[in-house]
Structure formats: C-alpha cells, structure tokens
Amino acid sequence: MQELMAQQGGQAPRSAEEQQAAQEAQEAADDQRRGMLAAILQPSARERLARISLVKPDKARSIEDLILNAARRGQIQQKVSEDRLIELLEQVNEQTQQKTTVTIQRRRAFDDDF
C-alpha cells in the first residue's frame, strides 16, 4: 500500500496517529465545505446538487467548487436558487461537452468500376 502511494506521489502516514489525524482533518474540511454550501444554496438547489452528486460526483464537485470560489471572491450576494444552479450546470456542460465526429471510410471492392 505504501509503495503504491509512493508511486502516485503521495506520502503514506507512518503511524496510526498520523492516519487518524489526517482522516480527522479531511472530515473537518468536508464539514466546513458542507456548511458553506448550506449557507450559500437555497434548499431546492441543495437537493438538486445532491441528486446530481449521486449520478455524477465529479460534475457535482466541480459545480460546488465553482460556487464556493465565486462566494469567496464576493460574486454571490444572495443565496443561489435552483434556477441559477441550472444555469451553472448548463455552462459547465457547454465547456466540458466533447464534440465527436464519425468518419466512415468505405472499402472499395476490386471489381468495382470506379
């Protein structure tokens, strides 16, 4: 396990106390994040974001980061409504949407007279 973490660039905590402290710090940061989101989002927007996080946790996390960063910069003066959350979701979808193209190459048969 430690070798795997070292390969990924992370340092493995050496003792049980360090692991416990790291886990408590992570839980405290998550609690603070949830508290800030509860203060910023209206209940309907929070419910929608929770439903999104069940299906696509990475997308929900990016929306949360976007909202928290805007709040830290002072760009949000009132609570974010569900309609505003939908607008943010559409903006993120437009930015992350991948354009796919399909090219069909037909094989030409030897007996075709083209």
PDB file of N, CA, C and O in Angstrom, residues 40 65-80 84 88 91:
ATOM      1  N   ILE A  40     -24.850  29.032   1.334  1.00  0.00           N
ATOM      2  CA  ILE A  40     -24.886  29.697   0.032  1.00  0.00           C
ATOM      3  C   ILE A  40     -26.088  29.263  -0.803  1.00  0.00           C
ATOM      4  O   ILE A  40     -26.667  30.062  -1.527  1.00  0.00           O
ATOM      5  N   ASP A  65     -17.233  23.544  -6.365  1.00  0.00           N
ATOM      6  CA  ASP A  65     -16.014  24.361  -6.381  1.00  0.00           C
ATOM      7  C   ASP A  65     -16.275  25.715  -7.031  1.00  0.00           C
ATOM      8  O   ASP A  65     -15.805  26.745  -6.545  1.00  0.00           O
ATOM      9  N   LEU A  66     -17.025  25.707  -8.122  1.00  0.00           N
ATOM     10  CA  LEU A  66     -17.354  26.942  -8.821  1.00  0.00           C
ATOM     11  C   LEU A  66     -18.145  27.888  -7.917  1.00  0.00           C
ATOM     12  O   LEU A  66     -17.840  29.085  -7.825  1.00  0.00           O
ATOM     13  N   ILE A  67     -19.132  27.358  -7.219  1.00  0.00           N
ATOM     14  CA  ILE A  67     -19.956  28.174  -6.327  1.00  0.00           C
ATOM     15  C   ILE A  67     -19.143  28.694  -5.151  1.00  0.00           C
ATOM     16  O   ILE A  67     -19.233  29.874  -4.788  1.00  0.00           O
ATOM     17  N   LEU A  68     -18.330  27.836  -4.549  1.00  0.00           N
ATOM     18  CA  LEU A  68     -17.526  28.266  -3.399  1.00  0.00           C
ATOM     19  C   LEU A  68     -16.496  29.319  -3.787  1.00  0.00           C
ATOM     20  O   LEU A  68     -16.268  30.283  -3.046  1.00  0.00           O
ATOM     21  N   ASN A  69     -15.867  29.156  -4.943  1.00  0.00           N
ATOM     22  CA  ASN A  69     -14.892  30.151  -5.399  1.00  0.00           C
ATOM     23  C   ASN A  69     -15.564  31.495  -5.667  1.00  0.00           C
ATOM     24  O   ASN A  69     -15.010  32.547  -5.346  1.00  0.00           O
ATOM     25  N   ALA A  70     -16.750  31.464  -6.266  1.00  0.00           N
ATOM     26  CA  ALA A  70     -17.476  32.711  -6.527  1.00  0.00           C
ATOM     27  C   ALA A  70     -17.868  33.383  -5.211  1.00  0.00           C
ATOM     28  O   ALA A  70     -17.802  34.612  -5.079  1.00  0.00           O
ATOM     29  N   ALA A  71     -18.242  32.588  -4.229  1.00  0.00           N
ATOM     30  CA  ALA A  71     -18.604  33.159  -2.928  1.00  0.00           C
ATOM     31  C   ALA A  71     -17.384  33.756  -2.237  1.00  0.00           C
ATOM     32  O   ALA A  71     -17.476  34.821  -1.606  1.00  0.00           O
ATOM     33  N   ARG A  72     -16.254  33.116  -2.352  1.00  0.00           N
ATOM     34  CA  ARG A  72     -15.023  33.642  -1.721  1.00  0.00           C
ATOM     35  C   ARG A  72     -14.580  34.953  -2.364  1.00  0.00           C
ATOM     36  O   ARG A  72     -14.025  35.818  -1.707  1.00  0.00           O
ATOM     37  N   ARG A  73     -14.842  35.090  -3.664  1.00  0.00           N
ATOM     38  CA  ARG A  73     -14.478  36.324  -4.359  1.00  0.00           C
ATOM     39  C   ARG A  73     -15.522  37.415  -4.200  1.00  0.00           C
ATOM     40  O   ARG A  73     -15.334  38.535  -4.677  1.00  0.00           O
ATOM     41  N   GLY A  74     -16.646  37.079  -3.560  1.00  0.00           N
ATOM     42  CA  GLY A  74     -17.684  38.066  -3.325  1.00  0.00           C
ATOM     43  C   GLY A  74     -18.612  38.276  -4.496  1.00  0.00           C
ATOM     44  O   GLY A  74     -19.288  39.299  -4.579  1.00  0.00           O
ATOM     45  N   GLN A  75     -18.670  37.338  -5.405  1.00  0.00           N
ATOM     46  CA  GLN A  75     -19.517  37.466  -6.583  1.00  0.00           C
ATOM     47  C   GLN A  75     -20.948  37.008  -6.323  1.00  0.00           C
ATOM     48  O   GLN A  75     -21.814  37.208  -7.147  1.00  0.00           O
ATOM     49  N   ILE A  76     -21.190  36.382  -5.177  1.00  0.00           N
ATOM     50  CA  ILE A  76     -22.529  35.926  -4.837  1.00  0.00           C
ATOM     51  C   ILE A  76     -23.035  36.771  -3.673  1.00  0.00           C
ATOM     52  O   ILE A  76     -22.493  36.712  -2.574  1.00  0.00           O
ATOM     53  N   GLN A  77     -24.076  37.578  -3.922  1.00  0.00           N
ATOM     54  CA  GLN A  77     -24.620  38.437  -2.890  1.00  0.00           C
ATOM     55  C   GLN A  77     -25.828  37.813  -2.203  1.00  0.00           C
ATOM     56  O   GLN A  77     -26.176  38.197  -1.104  1.00  0.00           O
ATOM     57  N   GLN A  78     -26.510  36.884  -2.862  1.00  0.00           N
ATOM     58  CA  GLN A  78     -27.684  36.239  -2.288  1.00  0.00           C
ATOM     59  C   GLN A  78     -27.556  34.733  -2.478  1.00  0.00           C
ATOM     60  O   GLN A  78     -26.682  34.260  -3.193  1.00  0.00           O
ATOM     61  N   LYS A  79     -28.469  34.004  -1.832  1.00  0.00           N
ATOM     62  CA  LYS A  79     -28.414  32.550  -1.949  1.00  0.00           C
ATOM     63  C   LYS A  79     -28.661  32.119  -3.391  1.00  0.00           C
ATOM     64  O   LYS A  79     -29.440  32.724  -4.108  1.00  0.00           O
ATOM     65  N   VAL A  80     -27.980  31.058  -3.787  1.00  0.00           N
ATOM     66  CA  VAL A  80     -28.103  30.531  -5.144  1.00  0.00           C
ATOM     67  C   VAL A  80     -29.397  29.729  -5.239  1.00  0.00           C
ATOM     68  O   VAL A  80     -29.612  28.782  -4.476  1.00  0.00           O
ATOM     69  N   ARG A  84     -30.628  29.349 -10.872  1.00  0.00           N
ATOM     70  CA  ARG A  84     -29.235  29.768 -11.073  1.00  0.00           C
ATOM     71  C   ARG A  84     -28.314  28.558 -11.129  1.00  0.00           C
ATOM     72  O   ARG A  84     -27.364  28.520 -11.907  1.00  0.00           O
ATOM     73  N   LEU A  88     -25.743  27.377 -14.113  1.00  0.00           N
ATOM     74  CA  LEU A  88     -24.345  26.991 -13.904  1.00  0.00           C
ATOM     75  C   LEU A  88     -24.074  25.604 -14.495  1.00  0.00           C
ATOM     76  O   LEU A  88     -23.021  25.375 -15.098  1.00  0.00           O
ATOM     77  N   GLN A  91     -23.720  25.899 -18.202  1.00  0.00           N
ATOM     78  CA  GLN A  91     -22.424  26.489 -18.569  1.00  0.00           C
ATOM     79  C   GLN A  91     -21.319  25.446 -18.479  1.00  0.00           C
ATOM     80  O   GLN A  91     -20.470  25.350 -19.366  1.00  0.00           O
TER      81      GLN A  91
END
